[in-house]
Tab-separated table of C-alpha atoms in Angstrom:
chain	number	residue	atom	x	y	z
A	25	MET	CA	0.490	-0.044	0.066
A	26	ASP	CA	1.288	3.249	-1.196
A	27	THR	CA	1.784	6.287	1.738
A	28	ALA	CA	-1.512	8.074	0.256
A	29	GLU	CA	-2.848	5.074	0.593
A	30	LEU	CA	-2.339	4.249	4.260
A	31	VAL	CA	-2.791	8.059	5.028
A	32	THR	CA	-6.446	8.464	3.948
A	33	ARG	CA	-7.355	5.323	5.820
A	34	ALA	CA	-5.716	6.329	8.866
A	35	ARG	CA	-7.472	9.292	8.033
A	36	GLU	CA	-11.181	7.707	7.903
A	37	LEU	CA	-10.194	5.578	11.106
A	38	LEU	CA	-9.361	8.801	13.387
A	39	ARG	CA	-12.483	10.422	11.789
A	40	GLU	CA	-14.630	7.607	12.315
A	41	LYS	CA	-12.689	6.182	16.131
A	42	ALA	CA	-11.561	9.510	17.630
A	43	VAL	CA	-14.230	12.541	17.129
A	44	THR	CA	-16.749	12.950	19.996
A	45	HIS	CA	-18.917	15.932	20.041
A	46	PHE	CA	-19.819	17.715	23.091
A	47	ASP	CA	-23.222	19.630	23.550
A	48	ARG	CA	-20.498	22.110	25.498
A	49	PRO	CA	-17.132	23.121	25.187
A	50	ILE	CA	-14.487	21.110	27.604
A	51	GLN	CA	-10.821	22.026	28.978
A	52	LEU	CA	-8.287	20.678	25.961
A	53	ALA	CA	-4.858	20.159	27.269
A	54	SER	CA	-3.716	23.407	25.564
A	55	GLY	CA	-5.991	24.963	28.225
A	56	GLN	CA	-8.141	26.215	25.344
A	57	MET	CA	-11.789	24.904	25.530
A	58	SER	CA	-13.615	23.327	22.379
A	59	SER	CA	-16.828	21.437	21.717
A	60	VAL	CA	-14.677	18.876	19.900
A	61	PHE	CA	-12.610	15.906	21.430
A	62	ILE	CA	-10.086	14.048	19.310
A	63	ASP	CA	-9.430	10.608	21.459
A	64	GLY	CA	-6.628	9.416	20.275
A	65	LYS	CA	-6.097	6.834	22.832
A	66	ALA	CA	-9.378	5.598	22.533
A	67	ALA	CA	-9.767	5.675	18.397
A	68	LEU	CA	-6.774	2.928	18.617
A	69	ALA	CA	-7.211	0.953	21.330
A	70	HIS	CA	-7.669	-1.839	18.863
A	71	GLY	CA	-4.642	-3.182	17.753
A	72	PRO	CA	-5.255	-3.395	14.033
A	73	ASP	CA	-6.419	0.577	14.320
A	74	LEU	CA	-3.114	0.814	15.876
A	75	ARG	CA	-0.901	-0.361	13.463
A	76	GLN	CA	-2.687	0.681	10.619
A	77	ALA	CA	-2.356	4.298	11.953
A	78	CYS	CA	1.233	3.827	12.622
A	79	LEU	CA	2.022	2.093	9.436
A	80	ALA	CA	0.832	5.782	7.432
A	81	MET	CA	2.608	7.652	10.633
A	82	GLN	CA	5.943	5.854	9.513
A	83	ALA	CA	5.780	6.049	6.139
A	84	LEU	CA	5.262	10.000	6.157
A	85	VAL	CA	8.541	10.036	8.067
A	86	ALA	CA	10.142	7.399	5.426
A	87	ASP	CA	8.735	9.032	2.495
A	88	ALA	CA	10.724	12.400	3.631
A	89	GLY	CA	13.369	10.238	3.863
A	90	ILE	CA	14.273	10.291	7.537
A	91	ASP	CA	15.878	7.550	9.503
A	92	PHE	CA	15.659	7.180	13.235
A	93	ASP	CA	16.480	5.038	16.170
A	94	ALA	CA	14.238	5.460	18.946
A	95	VAL	CA	10.350	6.774	18.714
A	96	GLY	CA	8.624	8.010	21.537
A	97	GLY	CA	7.387	11.068	23.809
A	98	LEU	CA	5.633	12.230	26.944
A	99	THR	CA	3.932	9.919	28.394
A	100	LEU	CA	0.561	9.674	27.983
A	101	GLY	CA	-0.781	11.054	24.741
A	102	ALA	CA	2.736	9.435	22.818
A	103	ASP	CA	2.794	6.232	25.080
A	104	HIS	CA	0.753	3.787	22.629
A	105	LEU	CA	2.493	5.921	19.496
A	106	ALA	CA	5.925	4.689	20.525
A	107	VAL	CA	5.292	1.400	21.372
A	108	GLY	CA	3.613	0.786	17.741
A	109	LEU	CA	5.816	2.696	15.557
A	110	ALA	CA	8.772	0.544	17.159
A	111	LEU	CA	7.187	-2.354	16.332
A	112	VAL	CA	6.182	-1.340	12.463
A	113	ALA	CA	9.419	0.585	11.728
A	114	ASP	CA	11.571	-1.690	13.773
A	115	ARG	CA	13.437	0.599	16.116
A	116	SER	CA	13.436	1.175	19.963
A	117	TRP	CA	10.685	3.417	21.996
A	118	PHE	CA	11.088	5.365	24.816
A	119	ILE	CA	8.498	7.079	27.411
A	120	VAL	CA	9.112	10.255	28.380
A	121	ARG	CA	7.781	11.332	32.631
A	122	LYS	CA	6.495	14.210	33.495
A	123	GLN	CA	8.496	13.852	36.373
A	124	ALA	CA	11.681	12.385	36.639
A	125	LYS	CA	10.733	9.729	39.176
A	126	GLN	CA	11.696	10.204	42.909
A	127	ARG	CA	12.658	6.740	43.709
A	128	GLY	CA	14.970	3.914	42.356
A	129	THR	CA	17.402	5.592	39.390
A	130	ALA	CA	15.438	8.356	39.435
A	131	GLN	CA	15.236	8.628	35.236
A	132	ARG	CA	12.474	11.063	33.448
A	133	ILE	CA	13.211	8.836	30.773
A	134	GLU	CA	11.994	5.022	30.303
A	135	GLY	CA	12.851	2.073	27.804
A	136	ALA	CA	15.401	3.057	24.971
A	137	ARG	CA	18.525	4.376	26.363
A	138	LEU	CA	18.615	7.779	24.502
A	139	GLY	CA	21.971	9.563	24.359
A	140	PRO	CA	24.990	10.903	21.836
A	141	GLY	CA	24.314	9.387	18.110
A	142	VAL	CA	20.503	8.340	19.139
A	143	ARG	CA	18.242	9.697	16.315
A	144	VAL	CA	14.779	10.394	17.455
A	145	LEU	CA	11.799	10.351	15.886
A	146	LEU	CA	8.936	12.020	18.378
A	147	VAL	CA	5.305	11.441	18.606
A	148	GLU	CA	2.239	12.895	19.886
A	149	ASP	CA	-1.173	11.327	20.009
A	150	VAL	CA	-2.986	15.068	18.900
A	151	VAL	CA	-1.102	18.668	19.085
A	152	SER	CA	-3.017	21.704	19.957
A	153	THR	CA	-0.058	23.765	20.280
A	154	GLY	CA	2.702	21.787	21.555
A	155	GLY	CA	3.332	22.144	25.120
A	156	SER	CA	3.411	18.074	25.655
A	157	MET	CA	5.505	17.938	22.473
A	158	PHE	CA	8.252	20.564	23.361
A	159	GLN	CA	8.323	18.865	26.997
A	160	ALA	CA	9.500	15.301	25.347
A	161	LEU	CA	11.738	17.533	23.045
A	162	ASP	CA	13.745	19.323	25.946
A	163	ALA	CA	14.293	15.663	27.863
A	164	VAL	CA	15.496	14.332	24.803
A	165	GLU	CA	17.867	16.753	24.138
A	166	ASP	CA	19.313	16.719	27.983
A	167	ALA	CA	19.545	13.095	27.395
A	168	GLY	CA	21.851	13.994	24.080
A	169	ALA	CA	20.329	12.882	21.632
A	170	GLU	CA	19.032	14.225	18.372
A	171	VAL	CA	15.662	14.746	17.624
A	172	VAL	CA	15.282	14.091	13.311
A	173	ALA	CA	11.345	14.667	12.816
A	174	ALA	CA	8.083	14.923	15.041
A	175	THR	CA	5.044	13.274	14.303
A	176	THR	CA	1.108	13.213	15.437
A	177	LEU	CA	-2.219	11.565	14.220
A	178	LEU	CA	-3.649	15.108	14.617
A	179	ASP	CA	-2.553	18.533	14.919
A	180	ARG	CA	-5.468	21.118	16.115
A	181	GLY	CA	-3.325	24.333	15.118
A	182	ASP	CA	-0.665	26.194	13.841
A	183	SER	CA	2.050	26.688	16.382
A	184	ALA	CA	3.388	23.347	16.583
A	185	ARG	CA	4.456	23.454	12.703
A	186	SER	CA	6.270	26.775	13.235
A	187	ALA	CA	7.856	26.155	17.012
A	188	LEU	CA	9.080	22.579	15.649
A	189	ALA	CA	10.378	24.563	12.302
A	190	GLY	CA	12.225	27.048	14.698
A	191	HIS	CA	13.987	24.461	15.800
A	192	GLY	CA	14.955	23.391	12.457
A	193	ILE	CA	12.797	19.624	13.244
A	194	PRO	CA	10.582	18.393	10.252
A	195	TYR	CA	6.916	17.704	11.282
A	196	PHE	CA	4.494	15.348	9.665
A	197	PRO	CA	1.453	15.278	11.807
A	198	LEU	CA	-1.215	12.236	9.976
A	199	ALA	CA	-4.279	14.875	9.448
A	200	THR	CA	-4.766	18.681	10.391
A	201	TYR	CA	-7.866	20.658	11.927
A	202	ARG	CA	-8.249	21.541	8.000
A	203	ASP	CA	-8.959	17.638	7.313
A	204	PHE	CA	-11.692	17.694	10.109
A	205	GLY	CA	-13.337	20.547	9.708
A	206	LEU	CA	-12.275	21.797	12.855
A	207	GLU	CA	-11.840	25.668	13.619
A	208	PRO	CA	-8.182	26.267	14.689
A	209	VAL	CA	-6.421	25.828	18.403
A	210	SER	CA	-4.093	28.862	18.830
A	211	ALA	CA	-1.348	29.695	21.363
A	212	VAL	CA	-2.654	31.350	24.019
């Protein structure tokens, strides 16, 4: 299956299973309000659905000629995608904690060991302004690894793309707010 078909199928899957409309607005992770919620975790809870989305995301990155050693992002939005992409791309996965654990090894990054020479693909399920992605970026860079690209299921605005470009990081959203007929979320 070519990339365009993979992307089309993944978008249809998200449209069918991820979008919930509410009578009144709810708060998004960005702090903004919306009556439309995109649940990338529930939408991909069935293994074949997760595989479909991860194959499409991996194809977008591969078509750009970008290779990576490890894939991950901030818990909880990146967890399922990190493992799914690691499986379909035969790479390592990692998860960034919101805070370093306060016991044991006090690590902030779990899973693959990140350090100099490790090329990282950042993932997040739904991006509003990119806050979670940038928390993960900071942790990855603090570990000494290099972020070579970022991807998401759905980008609800325009601020993450421009912010990532400012860091020299190519960005590959599977879909954007335009594809779903949504109003964009803007940086606060």
